[in-house]
Amino acid sequence: MFRHVVLFTWAEGATDEQRAAVATELGKLPEIITEIRSYAVGADAGVNPGNHEFAVVADFDSLDDYLIYRDHPAHQAVIAEHIKPILASRAAVQYAF
């Protein structure tokens, strides 16, 4: 198995509607990209100060399946149209497990 974890912090001025659109559009990807085995997205619970504001955890059968997801036009469209316009910072890691 191969896992992709990404954390986002939104830019000042990002609206609730824009933030919600990120979650909605990312949530559509498992129906489009069949290589996704498990997919969880969500806003930070606000328990600890200094956290990123949003997380994605995606599991795949293999590195090759992750690369299909990474480069898939639907995924790239969500990044370009919904994430990048409101993104302040991003952290990510990928690992086999």
CSV table of C-alpha atoms in Angstrom, one decimal:
chain,number,residue,atom,x,y,z
A,1,MET,CA,0.0,0.0,0.0
A,2,PHE,CA,1.0,3.6,-0.6
A,3,ARG,CA,-0.2,6.6,1.3
A,4,HIS,CA,-0.3,10.3,0.3
A,5,VAL,CA,-0.9,12.9,3.1
A,6,VAL,CA,-1.2,16.6,2.3
A,7,LEU,CA,-2.0,19.5,4.6
A,8,PHE,CA,-3.1,23.0,3.6
A,9,THR,CA,-3.3,26.3,5.2
A,10,TRP,CA,-5.6,28.8,3.5
A,11,ALA,CA,-4.8,32.4,2.6
A,12,GLU,CA,-6.3,35.2,4.5
A,13,GLY,CA,-9.5,36.2,2.7
A,14,ALA,CA,-10.4,32.6,1.7
A,15,THR,CA,-14.1,32.4,2.1
A,16,ASP,CA,-16.1,29.6,3.7
A,17,GLU,CA,-17.6,28.9,0.3
A,18,GLN,CA,-14.2,28.5,-1.3
A,19,ARG,CA,-13.0,26.2,1.6
A,20,ALA,CA,-16.2,24.1,1.2
A,21,ALA,CA,-15.7,23.9,-2.5
A,22,VAL,CA,-12.3,22.3,-2.0
A,23,ALA,CA,-13.8,19.6,0.2
A,24,THR,CA,-16.7,19.0,-2.2
A,25,GLU,CA,-14.5,18.8,-5.3
A,26,LEU,CA,-11.9,16.6,-3.7
A,27,GLY,CA,-14.6,14.3,-2.4
A,28,LYS,CA,-15.7,13.6,-6.0
A,29,LEU,CA,-12.3,12.2,-7.0
A,30,PRO,CA,-12.8,8.6,-5.7
A,31,GLU,CA,-15.7,8.2,-8.1
A,32,ILE,CA,-13.5,9.4,-11.0
A,33,ILE,CA,-10.1,8.0,-10.2
A,34,THR,CA,-10.6,4.2,-9.6
A,35,GLU,CA,-7.0,3.8,-8.3
A,36,ILE,CA,-8.0,5.4,-5.0
A,37,ARG,CA,-8.5,2.8,-2.4
A,38,SER,CA,-9.3,5.0,0.6
A,39,TYR,CA,-9.8,8.8,0.7
A,40,ALA,CA,-10.4,11.1,3.6
A,41,VAL,CA,-10.6,14.9,3.6
A,42,GLY,CA,-11.5,17.3,6.3
A,43,ALA,CA,-11.0,20.6,8.0
A,44,ASP,CA,-8.8,20.8,11.1
A,45,ALA,CA,-10.8,20.3,14.4
A,46,GLY,CA,-9.2,23.4,15.9
A,47,VAL,CA,-8.0,21.5,19.0
A,48,ASN,CA,-4.3,22.6,18.8
A,49,PRO,CA,-3.1,26.1,17.8
A,50,GLY,CA,-0.7,26.3,14.8
A,51,ASN,CA,-2.1,23.4,12.9
A,52,HIS,CA,-2.7,23.4,9.2
A,53,GLU,CA,-6.4,24.0,8.3
A,54,PHE,CA,-7.2,21.1,6.0
A,55,ALA,CA,-6.0,17.5,5.4
A,56,VAL,CA,-6.2,14.9,2.7
A,57,VAL,CA,-5.2,11.2,3.4
A,58,ALA,CA,-5.3,9.0,0.3
A,59,ASP,CA,-4.3,5.3,0.0
A,60,PHE,CA,-3.4,3.4,-3.1
A,61,ASP,CA,-2.4,-0.1,-3.9
A,62,SER,CA,1.0,1.0,-5.3
A,63,LEU,CA,3.2,4.0,-6.1
A,64,ASP,CA,2.1,3.7,-9.8
A,65,ASP,CA,-1.5,4.1,-8.7
A,66,TYR,CA,-0.6,7.2,-6.7
A,67,LEU,CA,1.1,8.6,-9.7
A,68,ILE,CA,-2.0,8.1,-11.8
A,69,TYR,CA,-4.0,10.0,-9.1
A,70,ARG,CA,-1.3,12.8,-8.9
A,71,ASP,CA,-1.3,13.4,-12.6
A,72,HIS,CA,-5.0,12.8,-13.3
A,73,PRO,CA,-6.7,15.7,-15.1
A,74,ALA,CA,-9.6,15.7,-12.6
A,75,HIS,CA,-7.2,16.0,-9.7
A,76,GLN,CA,-5.1,18.7,-11.4
A,77,ALA,CA,-8.3,20.6,-12.2
A,78,VAL,CA,-9.3,20.7,-8.5
A,79,ILE,CA,-5.8,21.9,-7.6
A,80,ALA,CA,-5.8,24.7,-10.3
A,81,GLU,CA,-9.4,25.8,-9.8
A,82,HIS,CA,-10.1,25.4,-6.1
A,83,ILE,CA,-6.9,24.9,-4.1
A,84,LYS,CA,-4.2,27.2,-5.5
A,85,PRO,CA,-6.4,30.3,-5.6
A,86,ILE,CA,-6.8,30.2,-1.8
A,87,LEU,CA,-3.6,28.4,-0.7
A,88,ALA,CA,-1.1,30.0,1.7
A,89,SER,CA,1.0,26.9,2.4
A,90,ARG,CA,1.1,23.2,1.8
A,91,ALA,CA,3.0,20.2,3.4
A,92,ALA,CA,2.9,16.7,2.0
A,93,VAL,CA,4.4,13.3,2.5
A,94,GLN,CA,4.1,10.0,0.6
A,95,TYR,CA,5.1,6.6,2.1
A,96,ALA,CA,4.7,2.9,1.6
A,97,PHE,CA,3.1,0.9,4.4
